[in-house]
Coordinates of C-alpha atoms and ligand atoms in Angstrom, one line a residue:
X1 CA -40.1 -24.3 9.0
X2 CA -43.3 -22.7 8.2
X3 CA -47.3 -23.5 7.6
X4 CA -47.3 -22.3 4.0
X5 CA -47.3 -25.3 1.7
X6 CA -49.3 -26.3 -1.5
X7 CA -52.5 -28.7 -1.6
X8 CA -53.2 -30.0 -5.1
X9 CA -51.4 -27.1 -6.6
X10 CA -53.4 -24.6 -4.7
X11 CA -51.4 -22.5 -1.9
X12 CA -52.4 -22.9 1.7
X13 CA -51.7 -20.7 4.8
X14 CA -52.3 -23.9 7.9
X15 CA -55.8 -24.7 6.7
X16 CA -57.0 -22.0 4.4
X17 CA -56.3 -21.6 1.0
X18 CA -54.7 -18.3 -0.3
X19 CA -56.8 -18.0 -3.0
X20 CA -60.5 -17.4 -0.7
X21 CA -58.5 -15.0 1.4
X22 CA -57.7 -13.2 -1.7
X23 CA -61.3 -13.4 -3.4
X24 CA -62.9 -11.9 -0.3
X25 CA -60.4 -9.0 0.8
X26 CA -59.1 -8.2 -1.8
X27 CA -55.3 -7.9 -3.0
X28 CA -52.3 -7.2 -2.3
X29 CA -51.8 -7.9 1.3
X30 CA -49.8 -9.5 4.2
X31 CA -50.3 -12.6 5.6
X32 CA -49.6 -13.9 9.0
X33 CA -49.1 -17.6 10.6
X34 CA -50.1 -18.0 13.7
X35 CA -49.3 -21.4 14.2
X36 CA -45.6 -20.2 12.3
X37 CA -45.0 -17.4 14.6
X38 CA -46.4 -19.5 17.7
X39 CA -43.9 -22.3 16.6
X40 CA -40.5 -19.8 16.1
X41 CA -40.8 -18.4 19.1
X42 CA -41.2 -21.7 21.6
X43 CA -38.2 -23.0 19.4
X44 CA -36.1 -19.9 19.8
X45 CA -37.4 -19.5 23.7
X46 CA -36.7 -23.4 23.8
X47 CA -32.8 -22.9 22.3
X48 CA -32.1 -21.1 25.6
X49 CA -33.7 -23.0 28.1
X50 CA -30.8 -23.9 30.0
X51 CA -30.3 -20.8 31.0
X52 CA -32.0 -17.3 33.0
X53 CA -33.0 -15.8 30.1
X54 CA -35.5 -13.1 28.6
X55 CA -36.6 -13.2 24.9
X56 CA -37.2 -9.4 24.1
X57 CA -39.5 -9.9 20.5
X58 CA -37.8 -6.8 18.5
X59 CA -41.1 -5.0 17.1
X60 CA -39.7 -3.3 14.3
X61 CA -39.9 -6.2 12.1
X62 CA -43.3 -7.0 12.3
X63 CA -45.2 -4.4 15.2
X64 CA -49.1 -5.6 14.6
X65 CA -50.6 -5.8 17.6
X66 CA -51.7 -9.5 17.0
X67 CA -48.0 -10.4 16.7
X68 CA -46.8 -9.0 19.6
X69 CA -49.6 -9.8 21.7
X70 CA -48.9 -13.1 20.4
X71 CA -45.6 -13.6 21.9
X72 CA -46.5 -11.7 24.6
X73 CA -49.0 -14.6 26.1
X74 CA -45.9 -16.8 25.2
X75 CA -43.8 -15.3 27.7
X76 CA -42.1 -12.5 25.8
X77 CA -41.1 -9.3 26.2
X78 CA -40.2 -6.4 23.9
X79 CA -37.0 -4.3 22.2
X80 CA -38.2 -1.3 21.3
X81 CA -36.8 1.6 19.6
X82 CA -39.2 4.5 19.6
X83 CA -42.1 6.1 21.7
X84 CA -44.5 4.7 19.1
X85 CA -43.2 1.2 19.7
X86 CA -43.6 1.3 23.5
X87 CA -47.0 2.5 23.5
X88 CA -47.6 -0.3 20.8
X89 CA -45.8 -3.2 23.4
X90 CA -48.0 -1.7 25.9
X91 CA -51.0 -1.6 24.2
X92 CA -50.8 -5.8 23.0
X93 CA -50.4 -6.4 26.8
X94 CA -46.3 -6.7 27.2
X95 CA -45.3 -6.0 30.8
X96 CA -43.5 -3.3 31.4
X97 CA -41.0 -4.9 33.5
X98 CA -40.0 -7.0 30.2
X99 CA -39.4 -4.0 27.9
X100 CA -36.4 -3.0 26.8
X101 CA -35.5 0.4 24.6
X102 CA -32.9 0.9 22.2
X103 CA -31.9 3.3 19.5
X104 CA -29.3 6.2 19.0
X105 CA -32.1 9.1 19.3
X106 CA -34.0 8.7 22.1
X107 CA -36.2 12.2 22.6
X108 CA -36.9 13.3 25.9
X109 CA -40.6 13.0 25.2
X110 CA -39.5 9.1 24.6
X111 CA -37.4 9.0 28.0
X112 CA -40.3 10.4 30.2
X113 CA -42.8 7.9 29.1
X114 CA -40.4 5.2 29.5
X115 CA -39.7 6.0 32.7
X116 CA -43.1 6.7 33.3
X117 CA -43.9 3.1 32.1
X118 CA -41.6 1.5 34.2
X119 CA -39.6 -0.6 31.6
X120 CA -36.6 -3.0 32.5
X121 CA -33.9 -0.8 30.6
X122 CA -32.5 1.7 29.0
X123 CA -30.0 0.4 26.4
X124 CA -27.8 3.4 26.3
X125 CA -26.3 4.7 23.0
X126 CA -24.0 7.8 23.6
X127 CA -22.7 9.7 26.8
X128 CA -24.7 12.4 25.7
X129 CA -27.5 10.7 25.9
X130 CA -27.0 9.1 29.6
X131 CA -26.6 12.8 30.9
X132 CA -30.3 13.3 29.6
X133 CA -31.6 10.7 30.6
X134 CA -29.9 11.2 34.4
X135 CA -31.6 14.3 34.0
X136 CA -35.0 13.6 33.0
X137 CA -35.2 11.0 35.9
X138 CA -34.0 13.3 38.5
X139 CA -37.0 15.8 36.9
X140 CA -39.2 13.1 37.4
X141 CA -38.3 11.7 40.7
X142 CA -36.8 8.4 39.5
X143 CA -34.3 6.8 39.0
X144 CA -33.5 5.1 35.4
X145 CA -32.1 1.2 35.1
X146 CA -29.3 1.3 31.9
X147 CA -27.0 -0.7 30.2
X148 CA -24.7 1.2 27.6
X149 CA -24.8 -0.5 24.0
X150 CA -21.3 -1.4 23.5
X151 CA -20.1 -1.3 19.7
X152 CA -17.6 -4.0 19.9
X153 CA -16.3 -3.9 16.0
X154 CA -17.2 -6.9 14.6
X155 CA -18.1 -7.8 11.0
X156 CA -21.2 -9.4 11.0
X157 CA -20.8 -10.3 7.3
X158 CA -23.8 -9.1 6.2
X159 CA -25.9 -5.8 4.0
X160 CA -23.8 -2.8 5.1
X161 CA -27.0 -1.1 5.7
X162 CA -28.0 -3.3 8.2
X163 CA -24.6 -4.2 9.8
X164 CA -24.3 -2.0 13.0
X165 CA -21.4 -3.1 15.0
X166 CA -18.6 -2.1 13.0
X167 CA -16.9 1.1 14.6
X168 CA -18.0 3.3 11.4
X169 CA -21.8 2.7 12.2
X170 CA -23.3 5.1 14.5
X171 CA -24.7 2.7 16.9
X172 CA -23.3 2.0 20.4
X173 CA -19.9 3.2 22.3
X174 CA -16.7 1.7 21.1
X175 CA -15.5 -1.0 22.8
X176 CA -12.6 1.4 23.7
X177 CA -14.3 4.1 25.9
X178 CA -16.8 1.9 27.4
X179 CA -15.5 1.4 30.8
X180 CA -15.0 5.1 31.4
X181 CA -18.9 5.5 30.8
X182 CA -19.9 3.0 32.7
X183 CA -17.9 4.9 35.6
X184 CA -19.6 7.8 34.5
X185 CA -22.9 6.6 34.1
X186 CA -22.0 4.9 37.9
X187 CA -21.4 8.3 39.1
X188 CA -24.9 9.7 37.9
X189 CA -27.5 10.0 40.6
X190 CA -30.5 9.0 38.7
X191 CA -29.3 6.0 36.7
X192 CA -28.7 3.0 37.9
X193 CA -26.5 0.4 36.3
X194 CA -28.1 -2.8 35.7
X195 CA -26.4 -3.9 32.7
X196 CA -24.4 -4.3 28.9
X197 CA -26.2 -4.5 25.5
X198 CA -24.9 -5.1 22.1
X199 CA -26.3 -5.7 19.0
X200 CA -23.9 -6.0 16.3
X201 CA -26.3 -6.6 12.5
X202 CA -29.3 -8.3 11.1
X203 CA -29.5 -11.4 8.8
X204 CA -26.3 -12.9 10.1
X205 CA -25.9 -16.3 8.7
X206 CA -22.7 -17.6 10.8
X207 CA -22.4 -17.6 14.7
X208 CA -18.7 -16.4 14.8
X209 CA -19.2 -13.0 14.5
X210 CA -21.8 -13.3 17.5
X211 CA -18.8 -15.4 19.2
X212 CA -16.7 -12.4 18.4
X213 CA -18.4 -10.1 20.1
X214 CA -19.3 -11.4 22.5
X215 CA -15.9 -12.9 23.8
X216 CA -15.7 -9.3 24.1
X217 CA -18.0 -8.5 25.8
X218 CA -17.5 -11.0 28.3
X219 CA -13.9 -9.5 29.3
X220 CA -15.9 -6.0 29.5
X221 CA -18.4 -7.4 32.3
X222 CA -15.6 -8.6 34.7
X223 CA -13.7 -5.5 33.8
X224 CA -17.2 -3.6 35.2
X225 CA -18.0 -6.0 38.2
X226 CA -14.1 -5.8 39.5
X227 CA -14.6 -1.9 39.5
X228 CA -17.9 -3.1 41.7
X229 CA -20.4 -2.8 39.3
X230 CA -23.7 -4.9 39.2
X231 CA -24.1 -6.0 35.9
X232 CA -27.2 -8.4 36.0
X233 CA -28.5 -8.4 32.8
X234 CA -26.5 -9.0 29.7
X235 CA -28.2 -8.0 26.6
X236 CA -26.7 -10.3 23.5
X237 CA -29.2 -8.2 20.6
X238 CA -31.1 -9.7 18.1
X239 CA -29.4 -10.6 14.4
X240 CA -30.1 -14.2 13.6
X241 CA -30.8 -15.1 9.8
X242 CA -33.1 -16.8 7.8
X243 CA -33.4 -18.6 4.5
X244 CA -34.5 -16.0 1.9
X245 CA -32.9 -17.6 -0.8
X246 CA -30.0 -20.2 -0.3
X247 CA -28.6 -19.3 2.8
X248 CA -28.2 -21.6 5.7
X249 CA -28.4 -19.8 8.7
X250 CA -27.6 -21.2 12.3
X251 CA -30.6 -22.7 14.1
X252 CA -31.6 -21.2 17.1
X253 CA -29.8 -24.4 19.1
X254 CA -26.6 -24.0 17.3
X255 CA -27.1 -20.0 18.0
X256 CA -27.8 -20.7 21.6
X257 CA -25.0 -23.1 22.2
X258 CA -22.6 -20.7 20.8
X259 CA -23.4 -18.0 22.9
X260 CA -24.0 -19.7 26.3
X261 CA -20.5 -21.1 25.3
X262 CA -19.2 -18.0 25.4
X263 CA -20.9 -16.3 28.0
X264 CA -23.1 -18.9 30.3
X265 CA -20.7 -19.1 33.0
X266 CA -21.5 -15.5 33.8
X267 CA -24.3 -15.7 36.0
X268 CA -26.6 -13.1 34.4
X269 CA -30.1 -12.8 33.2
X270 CA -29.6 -13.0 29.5
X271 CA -31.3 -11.0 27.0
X272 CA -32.4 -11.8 23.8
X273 CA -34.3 -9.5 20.9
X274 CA -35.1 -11.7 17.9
X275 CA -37.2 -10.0 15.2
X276 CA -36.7 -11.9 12.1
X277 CA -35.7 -15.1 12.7
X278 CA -39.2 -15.5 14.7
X279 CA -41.7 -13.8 11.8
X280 CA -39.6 -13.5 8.6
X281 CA -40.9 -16.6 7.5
X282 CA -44.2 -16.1 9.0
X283 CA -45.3 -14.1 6.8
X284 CA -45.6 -13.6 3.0
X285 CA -47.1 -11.2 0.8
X286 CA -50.1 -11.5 -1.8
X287 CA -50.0 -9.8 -5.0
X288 CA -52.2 -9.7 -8.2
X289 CA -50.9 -9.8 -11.7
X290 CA -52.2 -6.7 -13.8
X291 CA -50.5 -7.1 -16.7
X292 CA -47.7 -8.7 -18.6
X293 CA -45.4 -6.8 -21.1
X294 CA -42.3 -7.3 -22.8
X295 CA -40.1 -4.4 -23.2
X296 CA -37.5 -4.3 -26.0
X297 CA -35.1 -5.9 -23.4
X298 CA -36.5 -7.8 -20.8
X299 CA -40.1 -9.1 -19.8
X300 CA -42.5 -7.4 -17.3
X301 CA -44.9 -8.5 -14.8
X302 CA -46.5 -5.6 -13.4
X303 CA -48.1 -6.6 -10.1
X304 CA -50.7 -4.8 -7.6
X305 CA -48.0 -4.1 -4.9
X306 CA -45.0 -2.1 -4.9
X307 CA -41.7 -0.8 -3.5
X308 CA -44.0 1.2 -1.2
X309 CA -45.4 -1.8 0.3
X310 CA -42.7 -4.2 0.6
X311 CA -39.1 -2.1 -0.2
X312 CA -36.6 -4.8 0.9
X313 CA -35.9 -5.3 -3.0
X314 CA -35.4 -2.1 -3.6
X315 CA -33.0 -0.8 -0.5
X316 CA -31.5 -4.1 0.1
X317 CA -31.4 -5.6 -3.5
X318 CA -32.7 -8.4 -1.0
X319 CA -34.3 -11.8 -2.9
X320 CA -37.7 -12.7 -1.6
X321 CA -39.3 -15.9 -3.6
X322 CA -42.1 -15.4 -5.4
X323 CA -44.5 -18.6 -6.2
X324 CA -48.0 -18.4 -7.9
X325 CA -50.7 -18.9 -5.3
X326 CA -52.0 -21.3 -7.9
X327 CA -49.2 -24.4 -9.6
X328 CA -51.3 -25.1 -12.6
X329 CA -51.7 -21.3 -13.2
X330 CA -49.6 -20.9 -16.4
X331 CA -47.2 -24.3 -14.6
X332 CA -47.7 -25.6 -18.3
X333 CA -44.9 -23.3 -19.8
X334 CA -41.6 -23.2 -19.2
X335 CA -39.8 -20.9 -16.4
X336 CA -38.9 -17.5 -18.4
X337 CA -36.8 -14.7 -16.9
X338 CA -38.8 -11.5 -16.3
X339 CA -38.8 -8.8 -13.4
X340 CA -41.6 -8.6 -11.3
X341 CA -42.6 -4.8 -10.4
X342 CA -44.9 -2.2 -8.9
X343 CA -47.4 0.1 -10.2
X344 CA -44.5 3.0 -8.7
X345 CA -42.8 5.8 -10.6
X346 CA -39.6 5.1 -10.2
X347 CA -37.6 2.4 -11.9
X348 CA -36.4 1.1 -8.5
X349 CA -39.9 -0.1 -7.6
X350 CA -39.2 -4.1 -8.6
X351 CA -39.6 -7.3 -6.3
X352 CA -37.8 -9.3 -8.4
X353 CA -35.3 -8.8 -11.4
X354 CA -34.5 -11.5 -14.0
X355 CA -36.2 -14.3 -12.3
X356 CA -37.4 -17.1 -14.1
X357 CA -40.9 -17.2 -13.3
X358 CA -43.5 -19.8 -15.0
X359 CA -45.9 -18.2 -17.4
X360 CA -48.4 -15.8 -15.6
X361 CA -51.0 -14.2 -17.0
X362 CA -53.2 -10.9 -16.0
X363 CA -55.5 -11.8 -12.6
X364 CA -53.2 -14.8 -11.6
X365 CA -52.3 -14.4 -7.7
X366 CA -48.2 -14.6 -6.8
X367 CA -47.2 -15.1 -3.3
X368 CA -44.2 -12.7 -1.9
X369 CA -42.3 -15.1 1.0
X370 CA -40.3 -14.3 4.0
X371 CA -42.3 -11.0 3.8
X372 CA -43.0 -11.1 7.5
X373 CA -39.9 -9.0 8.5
X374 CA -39.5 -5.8 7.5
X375 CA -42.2 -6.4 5.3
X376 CA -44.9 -4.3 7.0
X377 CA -43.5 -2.0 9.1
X378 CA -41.1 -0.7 6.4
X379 CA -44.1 0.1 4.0
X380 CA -45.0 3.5 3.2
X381 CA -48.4 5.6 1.5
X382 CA -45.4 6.8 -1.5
X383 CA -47.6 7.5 -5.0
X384 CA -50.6 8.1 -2.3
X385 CA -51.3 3.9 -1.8
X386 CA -53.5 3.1 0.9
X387 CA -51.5 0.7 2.7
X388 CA -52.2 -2.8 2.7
X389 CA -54.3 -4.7 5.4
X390 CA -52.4 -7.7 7.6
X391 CA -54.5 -10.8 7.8
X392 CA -53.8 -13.4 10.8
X393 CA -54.5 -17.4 10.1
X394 CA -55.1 -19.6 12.8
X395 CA -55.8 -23.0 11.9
X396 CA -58.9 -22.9 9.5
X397 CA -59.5 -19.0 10.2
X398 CA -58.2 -15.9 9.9
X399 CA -58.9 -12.4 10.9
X400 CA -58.0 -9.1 9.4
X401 CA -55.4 -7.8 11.9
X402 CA -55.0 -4.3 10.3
X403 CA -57.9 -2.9 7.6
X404 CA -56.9 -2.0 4.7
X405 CA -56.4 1.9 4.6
X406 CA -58.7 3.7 2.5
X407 CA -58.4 7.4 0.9
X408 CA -59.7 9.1 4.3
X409 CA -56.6 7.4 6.0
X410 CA -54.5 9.3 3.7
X411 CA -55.4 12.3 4.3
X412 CA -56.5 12.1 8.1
X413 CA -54.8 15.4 10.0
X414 CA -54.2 17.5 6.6
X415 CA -55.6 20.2 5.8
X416 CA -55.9 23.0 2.8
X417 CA -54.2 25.6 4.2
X418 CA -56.5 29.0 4.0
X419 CA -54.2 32.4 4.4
X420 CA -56.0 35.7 5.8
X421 CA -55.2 38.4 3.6
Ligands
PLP1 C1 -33.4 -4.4 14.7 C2 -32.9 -4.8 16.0 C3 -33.0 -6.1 16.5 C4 -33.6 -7.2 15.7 O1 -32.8 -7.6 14.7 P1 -33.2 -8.9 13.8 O2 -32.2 -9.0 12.8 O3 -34.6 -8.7 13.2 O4 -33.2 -10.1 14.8 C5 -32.6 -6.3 17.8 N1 -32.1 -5.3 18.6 C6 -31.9 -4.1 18.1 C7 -31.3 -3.0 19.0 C8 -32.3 -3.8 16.8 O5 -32.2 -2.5 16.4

């Protein structure tokens, strides 16, 4: 369910057409839904209602400030997984006591200024790195909350590069040494258990590997209070699909009844870190036609934006529609197959390959969907490209949420290097 949806033909974000948001700031660029984003989350938050919960927004899909300030006056908190993310969480107005931090390479530089925040907890990745982080407290004075990130190898039938809870990723503690480093980790002065955290994949599209995992889980959390320990807060990860293509995901009440199936009868503050279910389909991304060629084999639309600003084709071979902004904008001719790519040297830079698109012509407008996940956040300045500015629509406006980067941003902190003889 989302505000984007055609008016005679023409392609609207809620009240404003596409087309003037193009013809005034120029292409390519993301585009936002308020009233979408503002919508996912009270129906996620809603799913889980019946019980203590906490919905951690997962900034690494989408980390403008707008967004996560966004949720943030809904209620929400944040999963992070990097220094930069914190200070961003911080900065939109998230409360540090709602902040969790993830991730598998925490830097001490991270740790301190965690700590130094005051966030909820540490999800824990590797023994390793609970010793350092028992240390930095100590150094500091404090003492850290934790819960470990239990890898409890499940398949969560999805990308293998974004499946993480299979005992070959590098995410988490197995299942199988957890319980000794969570008497470990009890032993530490300056860490205080508070909790257990999993998060097994993204895009998952059925609830029984959620179910798996979490029926393990469960038996680990009475394991860890009969040895005494408090385990208040049990963090379930984020993971929940969309519709890209075809697929038909869970809905966040089927999602929610599954887990508080399996593990409502715990009596702990359950945790939550969506990041695309609440903005992939928030979002999409607005690209000009430059040209139209036909090779000796195939037919090529070569668009304004490339793998550098949206690369989920590219690394995921993932399908993101593409529509033309306008219907009647070449909707006369039949659907042919062509690719849709970048301006990028490299033959991987495509957004689309072999898809039947109807007959567009140089200057037409195409709209990118489900671009508001990993959309962003994942883009790059590759080829030196300015990257692309984020545009926010509420109702009949919009503001630009992030300017467009210009040539000064893309070189800001370099220098010609000058060598005394
Ligand atoms: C990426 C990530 C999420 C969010 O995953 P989605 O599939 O976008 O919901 C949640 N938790 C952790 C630890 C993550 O790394």
């Amino acid at each position: 369910m989302h505000y984007f949806h055609y008016q005679d033909d023409e392609l609207f974000c809620e009240e404003v057409p596409v087309r003037e948001i193009a013809a005034r700031e120029g292409t390519p660029f993301y585009l936002y839904s308020h009233r979408t984003l503002e919508r996912h989350f009270r129906v996620f938050d809603q799913a889980f209602a019946g019980q203590e919960h906490l919905v951690c927004y997962s900034v690494k899909a989408c980390s403008n400030l707008s967004v996560i300030a966004l949720f943030a006056s809904l209620g929400s908190g944040c999963d992070v997984v990097s220094g930069g993310e914190l200070f961003r969480a911080l900065k939109a107005g998230v409360s540090p006591a709602k902040i969790v931090f993830s991730g598998v390479g925490k830097t001490v530089t991270e740790i301190e200024a965690a700590l130094e925040a005051g966030i909820l907890m540490f999800n824990v990745e590797s023994a390793q790195e609970l010793l350092v982080i028992n240390e930095v407290a100590g150094q500091r004075g404090k003492t850290a909350p934790v819960a470990l990130r239990v890898n409890p190898d499940v398949d969560p039938q999805t990308h293998p590069y974004i499946s993480t809870g299979l005992s070959k990723n590098k995410f988490g503690i197995p299942m199988g040494e957890a319980v000794d480093r969570y008497l470990e980790a009890a032993r530490l002065p300056h860490v205080r258990v508070v909790g257990v955290d999993c998060h097994i994949g993204s895009q998952l599209t059925k609830v029984s590997p959620f179910r798996d995992a979490l029926q393990r889980i469960k038996s680990l959390v009475n394991t860890l209070r009969r040895y005494g320990m408090e385990i208040r807060y049990l963090d379930i990860g984020g993971g929940l699909g969309i519709t890209y293509e075809a697929e038909e995901p869970p809905q966040p009440a089927d999602y929610a009844r599954a887990v508080i199936g399996v593990v409502g009868d715990l009596d702990c503050v359950l945790i939550v870190e969506p990041g695309r279910v609440l903005v992939g389909n928030a979002g999409i991304m607005v690209t000009r036609v430059q040209y139209t060629k036909e090779g000796q084999q195939k037919k090529f639309v070569i668009v304004d934006a490339g793998m550098n600003d949206l690369v989920r084709p590219s690394l995921y071979n993932a399908y993101q529609h593409i529509m033309p902004v306008r219907k009647t904008d070449g909707a006369a001719g039949r659907a042919v197959a062509v690719d849709v790519v970048g301006p990028i040297c490299e033959s991987g830079d495509f957004l689309a390959q072999e898809r039947p698109l109807p007959p567009v012509q140089r200057g037409d407008l195409l709209a990118v969907m489900s671009a508001g996940a990993y959309g962003f956040t994942m883009a790059s300045n590759y080829n030196s490209r300015p990257r692309v500015p984020e545009i926010m629509v509420n109702g009949s406006r919009y503001q630009v949420v992030r300017q467009r980067e210009t040539y000064e941003d893309l070189v800001r902190g370099e220098i010609v290097a000058v060598w005394e003889k």
